[in-house]
Coordinates of N, CA and C and ligand atoms in Angstrom, one line a residue:
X1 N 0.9 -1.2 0.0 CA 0.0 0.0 0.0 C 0.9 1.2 0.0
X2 N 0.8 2.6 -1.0 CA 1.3 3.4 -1.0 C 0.9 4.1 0.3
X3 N -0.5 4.1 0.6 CA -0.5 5.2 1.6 C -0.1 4.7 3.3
X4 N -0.5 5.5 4.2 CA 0.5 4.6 5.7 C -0.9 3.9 6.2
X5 N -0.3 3.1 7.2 CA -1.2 2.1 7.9 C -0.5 2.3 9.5
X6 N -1.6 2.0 10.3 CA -1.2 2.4 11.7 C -1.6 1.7 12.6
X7 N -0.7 0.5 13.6 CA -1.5 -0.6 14.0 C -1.6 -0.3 15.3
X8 N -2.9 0.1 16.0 CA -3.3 0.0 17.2 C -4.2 -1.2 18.1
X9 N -4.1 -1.4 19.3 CA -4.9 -2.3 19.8 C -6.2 -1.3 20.9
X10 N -7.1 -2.0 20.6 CA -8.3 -1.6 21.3 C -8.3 -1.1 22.7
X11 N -9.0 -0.5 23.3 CA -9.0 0.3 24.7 C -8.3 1.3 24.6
X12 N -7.0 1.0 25.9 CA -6.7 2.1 26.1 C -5.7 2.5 25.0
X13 N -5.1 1.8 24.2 CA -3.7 2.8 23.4 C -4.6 3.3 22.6
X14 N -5.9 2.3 22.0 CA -6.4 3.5 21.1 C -6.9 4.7 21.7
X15 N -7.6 4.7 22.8 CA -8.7 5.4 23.4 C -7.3 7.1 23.3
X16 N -5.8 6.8 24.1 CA -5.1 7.6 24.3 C -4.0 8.2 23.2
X17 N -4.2 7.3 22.4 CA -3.8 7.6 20.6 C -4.5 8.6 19.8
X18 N -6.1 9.0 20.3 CA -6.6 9.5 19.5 C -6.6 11.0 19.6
X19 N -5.6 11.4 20.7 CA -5.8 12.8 20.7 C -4.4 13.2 20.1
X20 N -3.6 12.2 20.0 CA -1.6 12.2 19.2 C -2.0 12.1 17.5
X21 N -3.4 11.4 17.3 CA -4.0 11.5 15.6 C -4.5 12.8 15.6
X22 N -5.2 13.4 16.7 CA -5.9 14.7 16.2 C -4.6 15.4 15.6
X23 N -3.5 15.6 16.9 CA -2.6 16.8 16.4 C -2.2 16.7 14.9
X24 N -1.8 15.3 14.3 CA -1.5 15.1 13.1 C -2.6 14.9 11.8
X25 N -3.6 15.6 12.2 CA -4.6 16.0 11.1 C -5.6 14.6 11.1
X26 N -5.4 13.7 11.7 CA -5.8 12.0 11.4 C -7.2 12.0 12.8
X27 N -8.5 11.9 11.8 CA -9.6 11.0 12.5 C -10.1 9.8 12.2
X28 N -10.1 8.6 13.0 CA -10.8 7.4 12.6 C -12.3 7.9 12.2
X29 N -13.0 7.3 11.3 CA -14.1 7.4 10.9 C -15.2 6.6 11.1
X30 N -14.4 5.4 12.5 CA -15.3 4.7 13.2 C -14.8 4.1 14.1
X31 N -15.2 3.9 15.3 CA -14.7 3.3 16.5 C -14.8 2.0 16.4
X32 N -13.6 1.5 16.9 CA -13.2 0.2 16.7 C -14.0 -1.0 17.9
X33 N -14.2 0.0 19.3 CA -15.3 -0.3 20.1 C -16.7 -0.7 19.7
X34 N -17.1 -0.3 19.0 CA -18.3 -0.5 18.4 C -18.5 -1.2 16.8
X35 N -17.1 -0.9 16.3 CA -17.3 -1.4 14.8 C -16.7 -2.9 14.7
X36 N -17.0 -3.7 14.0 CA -16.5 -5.2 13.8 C -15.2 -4.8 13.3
X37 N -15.1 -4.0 12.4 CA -14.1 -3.7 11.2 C -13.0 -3.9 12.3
X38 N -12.1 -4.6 11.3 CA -10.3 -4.4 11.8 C -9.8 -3.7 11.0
X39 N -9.9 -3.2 10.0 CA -9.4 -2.2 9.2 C -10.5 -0.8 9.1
X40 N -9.9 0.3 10.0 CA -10.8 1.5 9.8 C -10.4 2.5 9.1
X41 N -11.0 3.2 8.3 CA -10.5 4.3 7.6 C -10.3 5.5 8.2
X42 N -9.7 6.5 7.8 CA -9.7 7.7 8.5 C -10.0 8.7 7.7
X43 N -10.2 10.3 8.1 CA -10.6 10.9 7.3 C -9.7 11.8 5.8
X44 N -8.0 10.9 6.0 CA -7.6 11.1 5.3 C -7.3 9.7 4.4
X45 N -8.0 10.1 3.0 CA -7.7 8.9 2.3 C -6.2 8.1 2.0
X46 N -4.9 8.7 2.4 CA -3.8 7.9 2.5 C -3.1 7.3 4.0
X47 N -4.5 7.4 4.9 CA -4.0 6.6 6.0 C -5.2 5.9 6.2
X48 N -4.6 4.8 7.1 CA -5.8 3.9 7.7 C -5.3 3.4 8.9
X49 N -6.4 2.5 9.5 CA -5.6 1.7 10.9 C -6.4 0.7 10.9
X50 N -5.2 -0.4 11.6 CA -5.5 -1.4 12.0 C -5.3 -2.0 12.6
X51 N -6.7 -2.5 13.6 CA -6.9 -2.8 14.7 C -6.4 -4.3 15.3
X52 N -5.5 -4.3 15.8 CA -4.6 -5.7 16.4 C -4.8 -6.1 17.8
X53 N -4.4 -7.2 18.0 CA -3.9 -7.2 19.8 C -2.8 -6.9 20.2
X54 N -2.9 -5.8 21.3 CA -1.5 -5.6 22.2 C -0.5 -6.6 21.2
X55 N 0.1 -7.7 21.9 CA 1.3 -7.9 21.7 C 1.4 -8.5 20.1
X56 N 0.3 -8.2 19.3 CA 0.6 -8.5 17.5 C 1.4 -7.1 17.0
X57 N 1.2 -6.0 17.8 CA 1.5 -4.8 17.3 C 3.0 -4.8 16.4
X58 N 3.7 -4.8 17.4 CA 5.3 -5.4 16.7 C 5.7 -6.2 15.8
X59 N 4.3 -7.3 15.5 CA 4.9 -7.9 14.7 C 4.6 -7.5 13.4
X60 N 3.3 -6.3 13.4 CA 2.8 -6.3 12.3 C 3.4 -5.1 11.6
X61 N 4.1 -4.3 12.5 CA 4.9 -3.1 12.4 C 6.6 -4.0 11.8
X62 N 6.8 -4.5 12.9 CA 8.1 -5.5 12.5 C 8.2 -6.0 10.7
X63 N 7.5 -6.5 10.1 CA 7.1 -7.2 9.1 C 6.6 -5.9 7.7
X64 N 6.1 -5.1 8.0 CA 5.8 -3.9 6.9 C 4.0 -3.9 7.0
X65 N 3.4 -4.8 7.5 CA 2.1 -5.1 7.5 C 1.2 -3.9 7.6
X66 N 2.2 -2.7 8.9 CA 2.0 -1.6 9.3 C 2.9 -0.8 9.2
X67 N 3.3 0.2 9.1 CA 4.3 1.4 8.7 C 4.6 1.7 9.9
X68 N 3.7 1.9 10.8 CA 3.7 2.2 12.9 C 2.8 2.1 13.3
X69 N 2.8 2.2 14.9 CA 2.2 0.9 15.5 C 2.5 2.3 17.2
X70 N 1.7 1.9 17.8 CA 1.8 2.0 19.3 C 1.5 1.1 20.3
X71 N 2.6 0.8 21.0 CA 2.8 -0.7 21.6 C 3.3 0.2 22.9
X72 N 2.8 -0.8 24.3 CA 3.3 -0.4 25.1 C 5.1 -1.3 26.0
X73 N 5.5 -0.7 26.4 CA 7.0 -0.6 26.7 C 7.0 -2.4 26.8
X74 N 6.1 -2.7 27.7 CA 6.6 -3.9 28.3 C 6.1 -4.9 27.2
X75 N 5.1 -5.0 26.2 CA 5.1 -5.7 25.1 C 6.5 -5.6 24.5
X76 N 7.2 -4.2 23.9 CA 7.9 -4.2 23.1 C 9.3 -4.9 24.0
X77 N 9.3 -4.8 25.3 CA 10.7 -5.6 25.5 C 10.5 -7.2 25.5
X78 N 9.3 -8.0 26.0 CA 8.9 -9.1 25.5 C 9.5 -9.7 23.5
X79 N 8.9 -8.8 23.5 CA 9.0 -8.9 21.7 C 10.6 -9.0 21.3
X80 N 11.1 -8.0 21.8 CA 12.4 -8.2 21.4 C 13.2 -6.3 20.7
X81 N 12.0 -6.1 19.7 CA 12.0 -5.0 19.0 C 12.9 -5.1 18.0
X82 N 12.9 -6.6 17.5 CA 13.7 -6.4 16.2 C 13.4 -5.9 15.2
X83 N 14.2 -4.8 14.1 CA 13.5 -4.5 12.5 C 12.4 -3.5 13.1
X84 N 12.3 -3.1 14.8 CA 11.6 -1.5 14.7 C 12.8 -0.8 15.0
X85 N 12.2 1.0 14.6 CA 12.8 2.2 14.6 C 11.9 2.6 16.1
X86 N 12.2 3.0 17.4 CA 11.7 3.4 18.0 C 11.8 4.8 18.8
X87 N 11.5 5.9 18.0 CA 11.7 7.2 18.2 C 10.9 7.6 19.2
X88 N 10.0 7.4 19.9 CA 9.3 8.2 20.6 C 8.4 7.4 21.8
X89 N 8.9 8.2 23.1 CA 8.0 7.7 24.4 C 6.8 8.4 24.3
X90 N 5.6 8.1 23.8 CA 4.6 9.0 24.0 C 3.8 8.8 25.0
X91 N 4.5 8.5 25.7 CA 4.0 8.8 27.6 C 2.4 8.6 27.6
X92 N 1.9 7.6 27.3 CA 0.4 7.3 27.6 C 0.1 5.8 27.9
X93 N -0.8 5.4 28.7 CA -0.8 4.6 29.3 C 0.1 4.0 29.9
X94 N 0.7 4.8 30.9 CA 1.5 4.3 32.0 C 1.3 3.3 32.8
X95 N 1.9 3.1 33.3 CA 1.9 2.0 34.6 C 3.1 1.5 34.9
X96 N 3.1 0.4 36.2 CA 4.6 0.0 36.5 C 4.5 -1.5 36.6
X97 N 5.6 -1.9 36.3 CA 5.6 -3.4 36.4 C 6.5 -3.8 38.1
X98 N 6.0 -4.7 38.2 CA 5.7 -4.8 39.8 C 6.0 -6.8 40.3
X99 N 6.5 -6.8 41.2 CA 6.0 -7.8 41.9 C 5.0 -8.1 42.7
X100 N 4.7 -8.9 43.2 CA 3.4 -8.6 44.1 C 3.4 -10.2 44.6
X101 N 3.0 -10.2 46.0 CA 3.2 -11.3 46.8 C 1.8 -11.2 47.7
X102 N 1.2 -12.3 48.1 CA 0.0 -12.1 48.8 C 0.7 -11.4 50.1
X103 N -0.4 -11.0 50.7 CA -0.1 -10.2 51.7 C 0.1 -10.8 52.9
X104 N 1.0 -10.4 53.7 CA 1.5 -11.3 54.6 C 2.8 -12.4 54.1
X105 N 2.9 -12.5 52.7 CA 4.2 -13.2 52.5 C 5.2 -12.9 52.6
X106 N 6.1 -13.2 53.6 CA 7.7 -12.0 53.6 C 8.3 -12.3 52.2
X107 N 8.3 -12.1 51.6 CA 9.4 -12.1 50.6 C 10.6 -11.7 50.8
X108 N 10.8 -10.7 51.9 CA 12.5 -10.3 51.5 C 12.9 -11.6 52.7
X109 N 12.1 -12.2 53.1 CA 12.9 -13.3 53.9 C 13.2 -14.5 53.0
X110 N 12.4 -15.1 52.0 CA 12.0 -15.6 50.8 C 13.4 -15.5 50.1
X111 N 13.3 -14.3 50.0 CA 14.6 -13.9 48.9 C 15.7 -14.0 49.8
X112 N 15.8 -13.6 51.2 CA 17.3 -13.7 51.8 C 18.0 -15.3 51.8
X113 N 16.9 -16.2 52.2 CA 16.8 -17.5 52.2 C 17.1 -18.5 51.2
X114 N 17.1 -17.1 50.0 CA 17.8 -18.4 48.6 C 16.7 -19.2 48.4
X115 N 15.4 -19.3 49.2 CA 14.1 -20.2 48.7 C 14.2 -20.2 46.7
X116 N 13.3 -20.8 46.8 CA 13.4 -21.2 44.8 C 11.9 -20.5 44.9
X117 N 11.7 -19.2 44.2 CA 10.1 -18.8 43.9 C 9.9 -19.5 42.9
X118 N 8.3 -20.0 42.8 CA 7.6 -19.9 41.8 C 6.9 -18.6 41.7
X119 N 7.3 -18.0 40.0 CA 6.4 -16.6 39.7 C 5.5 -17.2 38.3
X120 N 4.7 -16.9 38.8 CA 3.3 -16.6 37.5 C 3.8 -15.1 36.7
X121 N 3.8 -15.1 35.3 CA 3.8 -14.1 35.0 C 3.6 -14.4 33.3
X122 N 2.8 -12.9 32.7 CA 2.4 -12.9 31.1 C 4.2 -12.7 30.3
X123 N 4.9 -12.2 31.2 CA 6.4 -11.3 31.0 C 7.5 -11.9 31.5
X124 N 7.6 -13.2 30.7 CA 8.7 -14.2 31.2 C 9.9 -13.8 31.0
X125 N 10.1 -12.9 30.0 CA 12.1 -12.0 29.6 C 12.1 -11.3 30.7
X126 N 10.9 -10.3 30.7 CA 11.0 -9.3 32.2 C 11.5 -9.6 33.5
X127 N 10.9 -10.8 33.9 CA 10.8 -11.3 34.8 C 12.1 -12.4 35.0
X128 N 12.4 -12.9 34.4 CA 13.7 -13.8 34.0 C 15.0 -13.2 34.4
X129 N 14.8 -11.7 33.4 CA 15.9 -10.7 33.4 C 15.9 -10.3 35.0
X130 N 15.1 -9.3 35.5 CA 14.8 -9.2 37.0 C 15.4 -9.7 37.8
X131 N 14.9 -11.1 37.9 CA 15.3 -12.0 39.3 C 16.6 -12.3 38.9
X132 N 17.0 -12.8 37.4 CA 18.9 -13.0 37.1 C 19.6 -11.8 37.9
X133 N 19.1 -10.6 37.5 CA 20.0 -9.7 38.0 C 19.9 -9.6 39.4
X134 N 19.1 -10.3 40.4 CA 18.8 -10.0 41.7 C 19.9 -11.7 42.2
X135 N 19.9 -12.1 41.2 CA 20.4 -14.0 41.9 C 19.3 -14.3 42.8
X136 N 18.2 -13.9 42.0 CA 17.0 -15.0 42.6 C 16.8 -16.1 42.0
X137 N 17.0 -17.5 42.3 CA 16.4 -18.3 42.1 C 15.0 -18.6 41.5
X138 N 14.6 -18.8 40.1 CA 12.8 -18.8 40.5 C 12.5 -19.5 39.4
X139 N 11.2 -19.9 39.3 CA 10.6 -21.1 38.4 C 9.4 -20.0 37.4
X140 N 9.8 -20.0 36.8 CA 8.8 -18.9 36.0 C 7.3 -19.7 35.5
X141 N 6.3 -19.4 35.3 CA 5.3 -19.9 35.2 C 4.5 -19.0 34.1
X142 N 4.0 -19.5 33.4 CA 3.9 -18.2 31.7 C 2.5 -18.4 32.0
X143 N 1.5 -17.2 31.7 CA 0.1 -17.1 32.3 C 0.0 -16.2 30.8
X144 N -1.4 -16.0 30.8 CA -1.8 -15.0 29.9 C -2.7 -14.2 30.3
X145 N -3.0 -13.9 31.1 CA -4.0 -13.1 32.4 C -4.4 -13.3 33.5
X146 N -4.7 -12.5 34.0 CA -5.6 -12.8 35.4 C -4.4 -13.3 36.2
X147 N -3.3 -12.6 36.3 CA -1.9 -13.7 37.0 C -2.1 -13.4 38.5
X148 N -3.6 -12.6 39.2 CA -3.5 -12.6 40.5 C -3.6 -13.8 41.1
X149 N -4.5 -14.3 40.0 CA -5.3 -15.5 40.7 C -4.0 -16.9 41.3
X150 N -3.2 -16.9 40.6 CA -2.1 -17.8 40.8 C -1.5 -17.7 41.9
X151 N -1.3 -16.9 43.0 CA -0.6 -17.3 44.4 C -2.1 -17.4 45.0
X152 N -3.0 -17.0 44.7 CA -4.7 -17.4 45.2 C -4.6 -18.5 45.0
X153 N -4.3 -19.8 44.4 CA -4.8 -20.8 44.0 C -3.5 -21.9 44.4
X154 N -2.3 -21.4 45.2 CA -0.7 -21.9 45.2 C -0.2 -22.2 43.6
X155 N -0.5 -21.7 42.8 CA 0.1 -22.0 41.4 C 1.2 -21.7 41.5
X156 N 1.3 -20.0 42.1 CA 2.7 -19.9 42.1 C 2.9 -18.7 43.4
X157 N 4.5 -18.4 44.0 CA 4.1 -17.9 45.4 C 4.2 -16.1 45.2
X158 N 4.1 -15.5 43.9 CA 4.3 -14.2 43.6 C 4.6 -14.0 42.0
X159 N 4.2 -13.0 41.7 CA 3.5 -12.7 40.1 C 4.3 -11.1 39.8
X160 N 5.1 -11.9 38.5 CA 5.0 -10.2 37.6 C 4.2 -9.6 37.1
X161 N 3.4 -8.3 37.1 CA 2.4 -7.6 36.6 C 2.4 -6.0 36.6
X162 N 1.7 -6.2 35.9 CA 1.4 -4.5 35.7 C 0.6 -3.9 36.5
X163 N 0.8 -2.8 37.0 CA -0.3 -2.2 38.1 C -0.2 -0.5 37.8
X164 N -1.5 -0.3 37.8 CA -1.5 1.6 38.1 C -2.1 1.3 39.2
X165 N -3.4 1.3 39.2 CA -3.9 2.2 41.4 C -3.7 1.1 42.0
X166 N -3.5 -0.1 41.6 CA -3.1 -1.0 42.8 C -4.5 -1.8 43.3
X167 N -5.8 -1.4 42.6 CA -7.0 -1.8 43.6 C -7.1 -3.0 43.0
X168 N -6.9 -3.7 41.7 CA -6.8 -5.2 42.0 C -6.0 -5.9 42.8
X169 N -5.0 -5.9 42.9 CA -3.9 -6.0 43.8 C -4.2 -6.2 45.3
X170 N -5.2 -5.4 45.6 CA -6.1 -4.7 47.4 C -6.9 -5.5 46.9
X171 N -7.8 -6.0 45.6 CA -8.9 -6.9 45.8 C -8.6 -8.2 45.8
X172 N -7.2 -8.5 45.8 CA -7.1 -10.1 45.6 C -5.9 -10.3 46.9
X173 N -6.3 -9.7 47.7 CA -5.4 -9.7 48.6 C -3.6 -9.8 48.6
X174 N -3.3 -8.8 47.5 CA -2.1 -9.3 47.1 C -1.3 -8.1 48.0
X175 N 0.1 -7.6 47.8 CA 1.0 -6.4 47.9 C 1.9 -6.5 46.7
X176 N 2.2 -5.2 46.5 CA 3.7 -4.9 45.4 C 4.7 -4.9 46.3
X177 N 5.9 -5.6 45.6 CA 6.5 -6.0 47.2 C 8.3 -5.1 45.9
X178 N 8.0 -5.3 45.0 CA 9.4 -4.3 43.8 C 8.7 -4.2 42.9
X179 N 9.8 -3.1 43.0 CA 9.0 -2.2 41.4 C 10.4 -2.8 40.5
X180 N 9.9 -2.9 39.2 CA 10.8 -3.5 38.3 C 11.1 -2.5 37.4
X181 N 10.1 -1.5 36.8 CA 10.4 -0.5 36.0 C 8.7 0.5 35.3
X182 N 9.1 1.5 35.3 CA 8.1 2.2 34.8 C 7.8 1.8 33.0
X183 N 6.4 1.9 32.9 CA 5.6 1.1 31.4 C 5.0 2.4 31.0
X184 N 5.7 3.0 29.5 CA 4.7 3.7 29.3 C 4.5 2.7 27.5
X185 N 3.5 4.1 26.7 CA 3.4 3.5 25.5 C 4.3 4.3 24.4
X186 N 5.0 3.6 23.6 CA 6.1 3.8 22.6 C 5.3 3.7 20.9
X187 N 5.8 4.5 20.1 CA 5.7 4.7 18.9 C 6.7 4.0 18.0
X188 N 6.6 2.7 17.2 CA 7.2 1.9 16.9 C 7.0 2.4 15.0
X189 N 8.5 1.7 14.3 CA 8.2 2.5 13.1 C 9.1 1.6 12.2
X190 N 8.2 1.2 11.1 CA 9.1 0.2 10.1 C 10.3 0.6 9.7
X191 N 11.0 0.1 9.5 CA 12.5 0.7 9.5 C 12.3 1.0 7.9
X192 N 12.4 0.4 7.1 CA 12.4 0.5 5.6 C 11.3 1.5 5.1
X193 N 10.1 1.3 6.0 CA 8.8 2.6 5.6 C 9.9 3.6 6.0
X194 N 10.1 3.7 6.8 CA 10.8 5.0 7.2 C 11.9 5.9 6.4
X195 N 12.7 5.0 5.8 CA 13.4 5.7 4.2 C 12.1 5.4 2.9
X196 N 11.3 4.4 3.1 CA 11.2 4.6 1.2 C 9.5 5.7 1.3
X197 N 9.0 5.8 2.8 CA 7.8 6.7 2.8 C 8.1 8.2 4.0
X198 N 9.5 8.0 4.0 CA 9.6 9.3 4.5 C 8.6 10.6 4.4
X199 N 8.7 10.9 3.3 CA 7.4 12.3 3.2 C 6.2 12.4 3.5
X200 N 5.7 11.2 3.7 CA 4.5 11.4 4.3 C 4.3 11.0 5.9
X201 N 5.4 9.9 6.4 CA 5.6 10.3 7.4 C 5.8 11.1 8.4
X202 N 6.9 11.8 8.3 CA 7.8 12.8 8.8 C 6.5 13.5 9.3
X203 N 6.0 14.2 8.9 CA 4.9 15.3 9.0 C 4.0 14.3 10.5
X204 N 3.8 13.0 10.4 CA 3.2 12.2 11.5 C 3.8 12.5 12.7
X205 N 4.9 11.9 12.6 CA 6.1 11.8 13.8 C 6.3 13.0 14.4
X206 N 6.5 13.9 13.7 CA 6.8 15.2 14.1 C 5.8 16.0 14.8
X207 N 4.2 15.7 14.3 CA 3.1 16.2 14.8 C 2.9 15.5 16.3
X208 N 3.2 13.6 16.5 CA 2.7 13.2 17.5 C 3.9 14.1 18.5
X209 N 5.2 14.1 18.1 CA 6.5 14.5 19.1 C 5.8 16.3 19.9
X210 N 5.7 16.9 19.1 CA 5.2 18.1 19.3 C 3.8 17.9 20.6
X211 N 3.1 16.5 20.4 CA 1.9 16.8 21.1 C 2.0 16.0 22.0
X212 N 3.0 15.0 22.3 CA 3.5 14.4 23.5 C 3.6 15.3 24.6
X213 N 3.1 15.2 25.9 CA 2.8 15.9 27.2 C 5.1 15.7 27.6
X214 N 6.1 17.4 27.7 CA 6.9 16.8 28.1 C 7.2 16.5 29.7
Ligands
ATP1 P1 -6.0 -7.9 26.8 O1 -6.4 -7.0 27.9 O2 -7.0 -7.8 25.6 O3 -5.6 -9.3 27.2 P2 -3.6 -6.5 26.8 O4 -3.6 -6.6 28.3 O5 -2.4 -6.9 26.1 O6 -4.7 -7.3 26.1 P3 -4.4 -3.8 27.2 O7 -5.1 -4.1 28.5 O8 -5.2 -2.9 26.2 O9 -4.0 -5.0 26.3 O10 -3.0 -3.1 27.5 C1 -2.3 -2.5 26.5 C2 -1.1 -1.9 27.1 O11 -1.5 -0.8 28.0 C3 -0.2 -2.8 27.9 O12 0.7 -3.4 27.0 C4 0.5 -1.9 28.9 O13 1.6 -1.2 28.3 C5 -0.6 -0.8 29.1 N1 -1.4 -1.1 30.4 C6 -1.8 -2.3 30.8 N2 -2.5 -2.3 31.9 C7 -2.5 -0.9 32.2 C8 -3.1 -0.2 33.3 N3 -3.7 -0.8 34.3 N4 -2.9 1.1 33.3 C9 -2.2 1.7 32.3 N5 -1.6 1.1 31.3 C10 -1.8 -0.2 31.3
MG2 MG1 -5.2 -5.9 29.7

């Protein structure tokens, strides 16, 4: 396709995406919330978007499928970020990635003790990386949601996750016991769109940078 394509996932990146499209002249022409469509048009006929899951983002941006893409931090280190260009924090949908232990578990006794954790988590490199660098011992346990429920159930005895206000976390009786690193959302960019559609990008990139909160 000559003109650009722009791979977002539903909720929040799009919900927080769409005011980084206003600055750059770009409205969807139907919400993806309400529309079946995975491919929506916009009101400029040389762009469109299309609607993915979280962690497909990369790959469809990775591959040319998509020219750019908004993925958030902790997908793209999962991923790898091979074959993206990644110019810009556009600071939206934040959050932190976290430990979290039911409440009442000492963990720093856990960890002084050399115990072997079992961790539930969707972010096995994150998590992997983490405890290597800590010389924790741990059994990693790959989940694809809902990873509270796993020290609820002894699956596993603490979970890597993502948290903003923490009230899941208070509803499932858990604590954040380390913070591992702050998650915001990144603007990912085919490397090759990027020299052979330069001109019509630039004007994008430049508009979302400008309208990023600094
Ligand atoms: P799904 O919820 O459909 O399984 P997902 O969890 O990958 O998919 P979202 O919940 O839309 O998709 O999350 C997209 C991105 O938003 C995540 O990759 C992360 O960077 C960020 N995010 C996730 N949870 C929160 C949160 N509670 N607050 C702020 N940002 C978040
Ligand atoms: Mg989610």
């Amino acid at each position: 396709m000559d003109g650009i394509t722009i791979a977002l996932s539903k909720g929040r990146i799009f919900e927080e995406t769409l005011p980084l499209l206003a600055a750059a002249g770009i409205e969807p022409l139907e919400n993806p919330e309400s529309s079946r469509k995975l491919i929506i048009a916009t009101n400029r006929d040389d762009v469109r978007l299309v609607i993915v899951r979280a962690t497909d983002a990369p790959t469809y941006v990775q591959y040319g499928a998509a020219d750019i893409g908004v993925v958030g931090k902790d997908v793209l280190i999962e991923h790898g970020g091979d074959g993206l260009y990644q110019p810009l924090d556009l600071k939206i949908a934040r959050c932190r990635m976290m430990v979290a232990v039911p409440d009442g578990f000492d963990y720093e006794k856990a960890v002084r003790q050399g115990a072997r954790l079992k961790v539930a988590t969707k972010y096995i490199s994150i998590a992997r990386e983490h405890f290597a660098a800590k010389g924790v011992h741990v059994d990693l346990i790959k989940l694809y949601g809902s990873m509270e429920l796993a020290p609820l159930t002894g699956l596993a005895d603490a979970i890597v996750d993502l948290v903003s206000t923490g009230s899941t976390l208070k509803a499932n009786h858990l604590v954040a016991v380390e913070h591992i690193a702050d998650i915001s959302s990144r603007l990912i960019v085919n490397q090759a769109a990027l020299k052979l559609k330069r001109e019509r990008l630039a004007p994008i990139l430049d508009a979302f940078a400008k309208a990023v909160p600094q």
